[in-house]
PDB file of C-alpha atoms in Angstrom:
ATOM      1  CA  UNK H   1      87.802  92.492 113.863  1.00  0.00           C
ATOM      2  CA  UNK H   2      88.866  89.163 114.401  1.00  0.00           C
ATOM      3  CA  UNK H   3      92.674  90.407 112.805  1.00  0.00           C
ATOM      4  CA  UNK H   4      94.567  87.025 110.973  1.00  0.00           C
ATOM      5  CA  UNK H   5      92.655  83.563 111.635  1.00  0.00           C
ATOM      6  CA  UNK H   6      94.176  80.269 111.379  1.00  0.00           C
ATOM      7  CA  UNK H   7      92.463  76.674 111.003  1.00  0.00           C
ATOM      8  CA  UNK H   8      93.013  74.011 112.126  1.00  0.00           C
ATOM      9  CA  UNK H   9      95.008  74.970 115.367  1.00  0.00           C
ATOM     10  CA  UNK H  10      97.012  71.356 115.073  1.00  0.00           C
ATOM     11  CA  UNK H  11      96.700  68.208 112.538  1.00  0.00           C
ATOM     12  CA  UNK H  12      98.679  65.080 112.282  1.00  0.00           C
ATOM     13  CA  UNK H  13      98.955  63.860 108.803  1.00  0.00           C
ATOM     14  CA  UNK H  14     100.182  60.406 107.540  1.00  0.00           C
ATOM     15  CA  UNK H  15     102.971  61.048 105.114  1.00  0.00           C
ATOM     16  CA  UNK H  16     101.278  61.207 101.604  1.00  0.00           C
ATOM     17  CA  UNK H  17      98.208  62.912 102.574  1.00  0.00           C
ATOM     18  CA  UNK H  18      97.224  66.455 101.379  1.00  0.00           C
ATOM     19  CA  UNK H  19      95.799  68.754 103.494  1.00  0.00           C
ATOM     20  CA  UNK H  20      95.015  72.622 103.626  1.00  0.00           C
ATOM     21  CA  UNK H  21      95.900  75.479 105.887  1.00  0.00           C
ATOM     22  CA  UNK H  22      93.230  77.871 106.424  1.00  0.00           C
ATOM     23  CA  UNK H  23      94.043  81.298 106.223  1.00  0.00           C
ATOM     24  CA  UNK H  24      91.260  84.500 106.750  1.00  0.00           C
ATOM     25  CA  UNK H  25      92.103  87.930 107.434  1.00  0.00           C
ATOM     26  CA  UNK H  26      89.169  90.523 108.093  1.00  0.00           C
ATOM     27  CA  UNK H  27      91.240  93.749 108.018  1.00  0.00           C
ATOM     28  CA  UNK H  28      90.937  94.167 103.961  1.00  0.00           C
ATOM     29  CA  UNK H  29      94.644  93.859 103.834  1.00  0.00           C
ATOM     30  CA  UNK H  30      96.202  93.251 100.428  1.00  0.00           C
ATOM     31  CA  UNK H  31      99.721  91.336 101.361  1.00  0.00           C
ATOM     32  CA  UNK H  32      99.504  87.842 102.640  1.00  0.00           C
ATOM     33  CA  UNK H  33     101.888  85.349 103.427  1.00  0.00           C
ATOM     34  CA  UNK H  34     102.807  82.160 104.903  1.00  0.00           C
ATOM     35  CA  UNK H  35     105.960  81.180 107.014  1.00  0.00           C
ATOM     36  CA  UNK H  36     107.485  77.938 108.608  1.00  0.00           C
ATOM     37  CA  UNK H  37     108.711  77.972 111.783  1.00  0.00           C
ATOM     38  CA  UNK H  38     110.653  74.786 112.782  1.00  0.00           C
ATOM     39  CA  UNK H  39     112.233  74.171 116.504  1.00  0.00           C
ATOM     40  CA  UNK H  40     115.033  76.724 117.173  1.00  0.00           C
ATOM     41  CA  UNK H  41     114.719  78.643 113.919  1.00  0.00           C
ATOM     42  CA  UNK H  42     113.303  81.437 112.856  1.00  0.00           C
ATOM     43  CA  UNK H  43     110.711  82.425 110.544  1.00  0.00           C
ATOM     44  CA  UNK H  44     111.190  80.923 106.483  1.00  0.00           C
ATOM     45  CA  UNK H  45     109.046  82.589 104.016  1.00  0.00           C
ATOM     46  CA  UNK H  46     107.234  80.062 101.900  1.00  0.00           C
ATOM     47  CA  UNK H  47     104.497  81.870  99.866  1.00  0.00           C
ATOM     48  CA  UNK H  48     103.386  85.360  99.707  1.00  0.00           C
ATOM     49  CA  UNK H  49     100.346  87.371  97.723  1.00  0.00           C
ATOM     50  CA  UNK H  50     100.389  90.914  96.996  1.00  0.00           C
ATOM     51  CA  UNK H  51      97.143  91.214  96.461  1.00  0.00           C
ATOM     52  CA  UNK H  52      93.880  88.543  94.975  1.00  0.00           C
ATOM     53  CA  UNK H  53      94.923  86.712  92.310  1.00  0.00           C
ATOM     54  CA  UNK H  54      98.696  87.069  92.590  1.00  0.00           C
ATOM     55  CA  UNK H  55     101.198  84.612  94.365  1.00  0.00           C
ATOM     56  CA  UNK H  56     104.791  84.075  94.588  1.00  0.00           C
ATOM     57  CA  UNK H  57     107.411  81.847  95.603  1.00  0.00           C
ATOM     58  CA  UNK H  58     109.418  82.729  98.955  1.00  0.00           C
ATOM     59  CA  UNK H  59     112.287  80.965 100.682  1.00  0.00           C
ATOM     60  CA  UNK H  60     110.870  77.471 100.759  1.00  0.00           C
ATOM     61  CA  UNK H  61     108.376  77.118  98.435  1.00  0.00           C
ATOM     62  CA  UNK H  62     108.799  73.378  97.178  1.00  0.00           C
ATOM     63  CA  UNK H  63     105.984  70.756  98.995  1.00  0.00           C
ATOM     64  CA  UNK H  64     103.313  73.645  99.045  1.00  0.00           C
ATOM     65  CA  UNK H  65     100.795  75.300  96.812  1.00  0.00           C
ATOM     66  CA  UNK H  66      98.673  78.259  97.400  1.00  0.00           C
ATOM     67  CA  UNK H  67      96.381  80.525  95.442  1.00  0.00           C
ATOM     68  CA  UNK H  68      94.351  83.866  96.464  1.00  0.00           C
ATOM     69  CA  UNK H  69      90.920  83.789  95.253  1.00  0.00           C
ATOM     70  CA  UNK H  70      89.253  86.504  97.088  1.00  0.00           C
ATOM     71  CA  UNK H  71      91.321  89.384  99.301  1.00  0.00           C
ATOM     72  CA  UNK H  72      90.094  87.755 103.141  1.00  0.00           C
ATOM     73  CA  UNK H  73      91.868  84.035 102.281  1.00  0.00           C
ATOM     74  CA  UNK H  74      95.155  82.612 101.483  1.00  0.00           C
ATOM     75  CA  UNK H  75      94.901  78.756 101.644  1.00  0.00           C
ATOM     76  CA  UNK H  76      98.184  76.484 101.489  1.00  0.00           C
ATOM     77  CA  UNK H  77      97.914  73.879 100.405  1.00  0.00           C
ATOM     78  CA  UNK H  78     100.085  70.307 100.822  1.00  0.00           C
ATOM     79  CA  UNK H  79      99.855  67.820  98.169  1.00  0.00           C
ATOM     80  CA  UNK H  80     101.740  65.395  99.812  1.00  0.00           C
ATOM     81  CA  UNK H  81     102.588  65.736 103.157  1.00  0.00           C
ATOM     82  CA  UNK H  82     106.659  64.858 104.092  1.00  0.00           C
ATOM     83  CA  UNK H  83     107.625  64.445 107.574  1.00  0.00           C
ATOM     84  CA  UNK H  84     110.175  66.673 106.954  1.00  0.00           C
ATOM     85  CA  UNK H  85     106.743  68.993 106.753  1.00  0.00           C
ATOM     86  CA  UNK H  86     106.321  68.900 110.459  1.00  0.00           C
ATOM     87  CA  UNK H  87     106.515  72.834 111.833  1.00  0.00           C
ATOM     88  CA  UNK H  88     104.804  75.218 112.975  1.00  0.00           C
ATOM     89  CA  UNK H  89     102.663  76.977 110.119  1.00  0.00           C
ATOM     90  CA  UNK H  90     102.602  80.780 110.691  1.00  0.00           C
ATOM     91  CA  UNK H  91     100.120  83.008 108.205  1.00  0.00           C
ATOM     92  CA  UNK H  92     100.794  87.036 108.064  1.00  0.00           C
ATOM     93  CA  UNK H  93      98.798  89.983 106.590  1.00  0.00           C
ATOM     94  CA  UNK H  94      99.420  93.887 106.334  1.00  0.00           C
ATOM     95  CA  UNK H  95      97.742  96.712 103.741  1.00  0.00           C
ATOM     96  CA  UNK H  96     100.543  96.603 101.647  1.00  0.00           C
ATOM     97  CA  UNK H  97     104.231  95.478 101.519  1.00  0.00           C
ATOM     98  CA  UNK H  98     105.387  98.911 102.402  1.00  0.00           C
ATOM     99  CA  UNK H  99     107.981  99.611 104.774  1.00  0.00           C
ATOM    100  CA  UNK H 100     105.510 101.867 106.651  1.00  0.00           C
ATOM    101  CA  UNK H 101     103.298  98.955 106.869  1.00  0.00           C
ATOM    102  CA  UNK H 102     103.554  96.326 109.714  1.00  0.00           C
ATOM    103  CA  UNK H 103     102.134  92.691 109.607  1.00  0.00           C
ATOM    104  CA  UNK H 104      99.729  90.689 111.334  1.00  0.00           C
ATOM    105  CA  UNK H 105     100.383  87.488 111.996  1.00  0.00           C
ATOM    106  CA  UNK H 106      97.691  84.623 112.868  1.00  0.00           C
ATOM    107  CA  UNK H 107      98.585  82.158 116.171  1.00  0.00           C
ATOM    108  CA  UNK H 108      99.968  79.231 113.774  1.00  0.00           C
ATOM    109  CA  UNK H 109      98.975  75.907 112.750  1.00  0.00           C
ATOM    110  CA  UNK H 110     100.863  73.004 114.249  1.00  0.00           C
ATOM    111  CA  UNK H 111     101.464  69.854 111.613  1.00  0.00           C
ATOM    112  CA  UNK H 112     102.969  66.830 112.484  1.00  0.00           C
ATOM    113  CA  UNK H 113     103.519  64.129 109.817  1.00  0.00           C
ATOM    114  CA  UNK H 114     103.858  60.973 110.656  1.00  0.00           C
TER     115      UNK H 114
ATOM    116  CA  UNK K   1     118.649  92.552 101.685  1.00  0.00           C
ATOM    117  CA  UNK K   2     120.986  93.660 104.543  1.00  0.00           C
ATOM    118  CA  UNK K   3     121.586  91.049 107.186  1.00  0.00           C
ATOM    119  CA  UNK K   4     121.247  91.414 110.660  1.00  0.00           C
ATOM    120  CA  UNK K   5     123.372  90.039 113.779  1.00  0.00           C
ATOM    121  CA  UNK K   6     121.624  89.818 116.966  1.00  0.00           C
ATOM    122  CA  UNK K   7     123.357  87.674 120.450  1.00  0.00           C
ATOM    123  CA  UNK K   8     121.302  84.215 120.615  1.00  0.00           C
ATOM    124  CA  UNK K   9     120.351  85.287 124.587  1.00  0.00           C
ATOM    125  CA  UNK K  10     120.432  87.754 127.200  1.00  0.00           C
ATOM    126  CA  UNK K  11     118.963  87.751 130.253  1.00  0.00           C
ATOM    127  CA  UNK K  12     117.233  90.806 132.156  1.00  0.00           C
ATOM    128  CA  UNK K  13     116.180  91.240 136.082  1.00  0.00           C
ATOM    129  CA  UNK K  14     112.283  92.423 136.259  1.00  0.00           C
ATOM    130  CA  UNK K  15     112.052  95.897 136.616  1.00  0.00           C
ATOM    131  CA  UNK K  16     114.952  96.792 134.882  1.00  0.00           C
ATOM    132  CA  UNK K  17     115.496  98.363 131.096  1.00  0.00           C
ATOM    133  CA  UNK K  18     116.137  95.537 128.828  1.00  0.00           C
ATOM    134  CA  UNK K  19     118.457  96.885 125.570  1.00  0.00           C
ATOM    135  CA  UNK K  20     118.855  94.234 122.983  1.00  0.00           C
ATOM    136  CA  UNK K  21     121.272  95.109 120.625  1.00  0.00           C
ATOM    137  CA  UNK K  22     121.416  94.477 116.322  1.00  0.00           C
ATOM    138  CA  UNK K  23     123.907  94.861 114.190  1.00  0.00           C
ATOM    139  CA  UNK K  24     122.599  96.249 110.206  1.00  0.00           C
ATOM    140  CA  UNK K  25     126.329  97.007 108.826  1.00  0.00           C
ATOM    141  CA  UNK K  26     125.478  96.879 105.643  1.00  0.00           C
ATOM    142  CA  UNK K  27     121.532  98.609 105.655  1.00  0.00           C
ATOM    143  CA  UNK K  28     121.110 100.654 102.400  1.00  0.00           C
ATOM    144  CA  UNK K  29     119.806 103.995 102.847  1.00  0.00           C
ATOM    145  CA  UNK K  30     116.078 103.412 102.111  1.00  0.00           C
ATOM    146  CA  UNK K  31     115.831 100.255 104.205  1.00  0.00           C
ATOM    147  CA  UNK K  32     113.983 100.533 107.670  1.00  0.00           C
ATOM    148  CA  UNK K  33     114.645  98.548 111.127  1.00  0.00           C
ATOM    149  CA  UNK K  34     111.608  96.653 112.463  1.00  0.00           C
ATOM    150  CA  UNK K  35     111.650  94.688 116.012  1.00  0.00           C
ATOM    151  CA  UNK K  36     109.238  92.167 116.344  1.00  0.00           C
ATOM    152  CA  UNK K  37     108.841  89.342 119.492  1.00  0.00           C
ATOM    153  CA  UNK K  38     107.191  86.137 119.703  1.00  0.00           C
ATOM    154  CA  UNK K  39     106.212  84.865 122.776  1.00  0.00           C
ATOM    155  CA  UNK K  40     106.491  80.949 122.864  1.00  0.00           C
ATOM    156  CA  UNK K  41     104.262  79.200 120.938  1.00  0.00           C
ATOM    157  CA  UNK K  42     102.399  82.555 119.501  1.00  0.00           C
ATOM    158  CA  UNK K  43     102.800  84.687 116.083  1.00  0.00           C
ATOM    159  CA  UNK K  44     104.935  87.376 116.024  1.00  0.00           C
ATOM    160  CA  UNK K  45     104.266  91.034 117.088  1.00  0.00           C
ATOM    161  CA  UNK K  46     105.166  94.064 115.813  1.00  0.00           C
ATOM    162  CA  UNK K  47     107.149  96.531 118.603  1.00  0.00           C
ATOM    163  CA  UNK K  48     108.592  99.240 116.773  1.00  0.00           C
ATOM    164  CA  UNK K  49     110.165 100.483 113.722  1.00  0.00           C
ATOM    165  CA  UNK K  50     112.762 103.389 112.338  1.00  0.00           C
ATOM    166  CA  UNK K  51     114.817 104.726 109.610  1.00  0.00           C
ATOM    167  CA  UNK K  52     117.262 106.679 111.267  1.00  0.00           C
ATOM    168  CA  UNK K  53     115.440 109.295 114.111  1.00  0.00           C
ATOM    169  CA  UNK K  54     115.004 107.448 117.511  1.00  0.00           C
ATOM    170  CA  UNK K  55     111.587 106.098 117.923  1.00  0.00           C
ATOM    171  CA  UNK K  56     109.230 105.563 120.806  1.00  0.00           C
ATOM    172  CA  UNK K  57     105.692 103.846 121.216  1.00  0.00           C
ATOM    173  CA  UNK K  58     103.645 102.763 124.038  1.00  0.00           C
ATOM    174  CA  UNK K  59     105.978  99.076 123.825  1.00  0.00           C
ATOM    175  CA  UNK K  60     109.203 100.625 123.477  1.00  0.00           C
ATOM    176  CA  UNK K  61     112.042 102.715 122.251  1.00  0.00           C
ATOM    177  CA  UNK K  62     114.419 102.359 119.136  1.00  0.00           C
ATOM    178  CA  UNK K  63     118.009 104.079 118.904  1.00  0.00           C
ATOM    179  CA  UNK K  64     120.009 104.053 116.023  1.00  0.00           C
ATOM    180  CA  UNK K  65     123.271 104.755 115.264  1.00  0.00           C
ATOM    181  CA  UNK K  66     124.264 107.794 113.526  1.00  0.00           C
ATOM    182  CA  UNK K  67     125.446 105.675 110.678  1.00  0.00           C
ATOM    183  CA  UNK K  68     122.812 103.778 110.576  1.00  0.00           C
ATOM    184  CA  UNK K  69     124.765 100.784 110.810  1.00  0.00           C
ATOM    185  CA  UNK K  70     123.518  99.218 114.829  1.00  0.00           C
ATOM    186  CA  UNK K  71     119.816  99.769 116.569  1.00  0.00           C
ATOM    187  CA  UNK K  72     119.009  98.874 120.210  1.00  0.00           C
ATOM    188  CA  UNK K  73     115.529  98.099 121.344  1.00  0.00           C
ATOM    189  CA  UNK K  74     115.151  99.040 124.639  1.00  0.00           C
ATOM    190  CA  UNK K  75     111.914  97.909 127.145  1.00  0.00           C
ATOM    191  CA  UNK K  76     112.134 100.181 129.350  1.00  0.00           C
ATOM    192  CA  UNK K  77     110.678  98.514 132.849  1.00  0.00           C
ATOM    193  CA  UNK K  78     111.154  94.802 131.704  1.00  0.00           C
ATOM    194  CA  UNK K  79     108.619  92.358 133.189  1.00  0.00           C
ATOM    195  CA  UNK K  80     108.034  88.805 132.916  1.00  0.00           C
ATOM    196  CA  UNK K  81     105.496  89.078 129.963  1.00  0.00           C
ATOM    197  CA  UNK K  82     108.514  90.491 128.022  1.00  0.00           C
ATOM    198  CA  UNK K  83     110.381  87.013 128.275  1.00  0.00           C
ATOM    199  CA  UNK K  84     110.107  86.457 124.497  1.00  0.00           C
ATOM    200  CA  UNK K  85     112.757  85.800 120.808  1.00  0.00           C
ATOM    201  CA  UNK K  86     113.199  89.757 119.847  1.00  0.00           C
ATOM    202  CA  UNK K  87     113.851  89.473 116.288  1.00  0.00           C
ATOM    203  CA  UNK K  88     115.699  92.533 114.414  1.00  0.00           C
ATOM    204  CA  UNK K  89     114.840  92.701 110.884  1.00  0.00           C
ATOM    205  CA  UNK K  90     116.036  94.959 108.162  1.00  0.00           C
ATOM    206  CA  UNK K  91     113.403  95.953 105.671  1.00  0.00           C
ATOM    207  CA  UNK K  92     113.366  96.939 101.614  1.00  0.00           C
ATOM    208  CA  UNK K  93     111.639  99.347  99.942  1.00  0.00           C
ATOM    209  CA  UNK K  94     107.951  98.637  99.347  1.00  0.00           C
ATOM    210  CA  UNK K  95     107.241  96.575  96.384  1.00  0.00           C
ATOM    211  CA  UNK K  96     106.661  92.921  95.320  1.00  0.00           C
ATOM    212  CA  UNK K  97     109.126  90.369  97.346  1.00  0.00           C
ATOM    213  CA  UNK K  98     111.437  93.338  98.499  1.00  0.00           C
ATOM    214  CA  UNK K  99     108.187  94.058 101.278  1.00  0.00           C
ATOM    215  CA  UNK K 100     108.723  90.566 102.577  1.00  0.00           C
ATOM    216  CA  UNK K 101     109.973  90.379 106.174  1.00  0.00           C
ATOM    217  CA  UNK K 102     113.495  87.927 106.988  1.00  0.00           C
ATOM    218  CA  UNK K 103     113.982  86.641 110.092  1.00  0.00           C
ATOM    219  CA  UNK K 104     116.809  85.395 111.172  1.00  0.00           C
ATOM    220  CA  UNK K 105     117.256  83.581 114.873  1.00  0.00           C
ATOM    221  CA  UNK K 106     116.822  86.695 116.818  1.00  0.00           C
ATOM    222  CA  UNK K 107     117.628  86.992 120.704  1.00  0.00           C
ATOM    223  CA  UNK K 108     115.953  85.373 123.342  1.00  0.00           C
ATOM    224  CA  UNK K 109     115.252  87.268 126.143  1.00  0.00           C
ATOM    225  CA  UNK K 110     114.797  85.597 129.883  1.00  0.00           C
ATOM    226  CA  UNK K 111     113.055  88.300 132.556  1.00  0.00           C
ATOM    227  CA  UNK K 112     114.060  86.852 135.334  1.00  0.00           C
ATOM    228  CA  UNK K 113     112.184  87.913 138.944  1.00  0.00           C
TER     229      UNK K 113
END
């Protein structure tokens, strides 16, 4: 298994560009998410998916769009890009959002808008 | 969701047992402790995780309190590879958003030779 898979690895953006994070996961898991990670801070949730077809709003949604097609992908998407968008972009998957279960989390996208 | 209070750094010699303290004063009684690390620049990892028996795993060890209300994560022969932010995070039942993790700054550890 590859585990949580994240494209592209780094990307500068102009500010008002879109662009989208990849996300794949080959473990069949049913919870995804996504996560900011800014200098010195921990962790914000931004969007999560409990399963294909359903999304919803964490911490810091607002700037960002996602949807869940299929079970293996959760895109995000930027519509236009803020430099106040510039972070480290951290995707996470597990089988379920129980507290048994632990989550996977990809090795980040790094965005810089300019 | 209870919060957690962790010290922003502690430093450890190589070798020795690391213990990295949380404070959970107000967990509920069906909420779990999870540790997780990042090492810089990567995603987090899971370590270990507990409701209120002490846990062990191949990583490391988890004590909690009695009253549930302070954990320790202990490494047990701390090496440089360990140098990492050890995040304590209380968890939520299973279930829509209550199955989403919170971190909050965690504690960054320094193995020092």
């Amino acid at each position: 298994n590859a585990g949580v898979t994240q494209t592209p690895k780094f990307q500068v953006l102009k500010t008002g560009q879109s662009m989208t994070l990849q996300c794949a996961q080959d473990m069949n898991h049913e919870y995804m998410s996504w996560y900011r990670q800014d200098p010195g801070m921990g962790l914000r949730l931004i969007h999560y998916s409990v399963g294909a077809g359903i999304t919803d709003q964490g911490e810091v949604p607002n700037g960002y769009n996602v949807s869940r097609s299929t079970t293996e992908d959760f895109p995000l998407r930027l519509l236009s890009a803020a430099p106040s968008q510039t972070s480290v972009y951290f995707c996470a998957s597990s089988y379920g959002t129980s507290r048994r279960e632990t989550q996977y989390f990809g090795p980040g996208t790094r965005l810089l808008v300019l | 969701d209870a919060k957690t209070t962790q010290p922003p750094s502690m430093d450890c010699a190589e070798g020795r047992a690391a213990n990295l303290p949380c404070n959970h004063s107000t967990i509920s009684g069906n909420e779990y402790v999870y540790w997780y690390r990042q090492i810089h620049s990567q995603g987090p990892q899971y370590i270990i995780h507990g409701l209120k028996n002490n846990e062990t795993n191949e990583m490391a060890s988890l004590i909690i309190t009695e009253d549930r209300k302070s954990s320790t994560l202990i490494l047990p022969h701390a090496t440089l590879r360990d140098t990492a932010v050890y995040y304590c995070i209380v968890r939520v039942t299973y279930g829509g958003s209550q199955g989403n993790l919170i971190f909050g700054k965690g504690t960054k550890l320094s193995v020092k030779p």
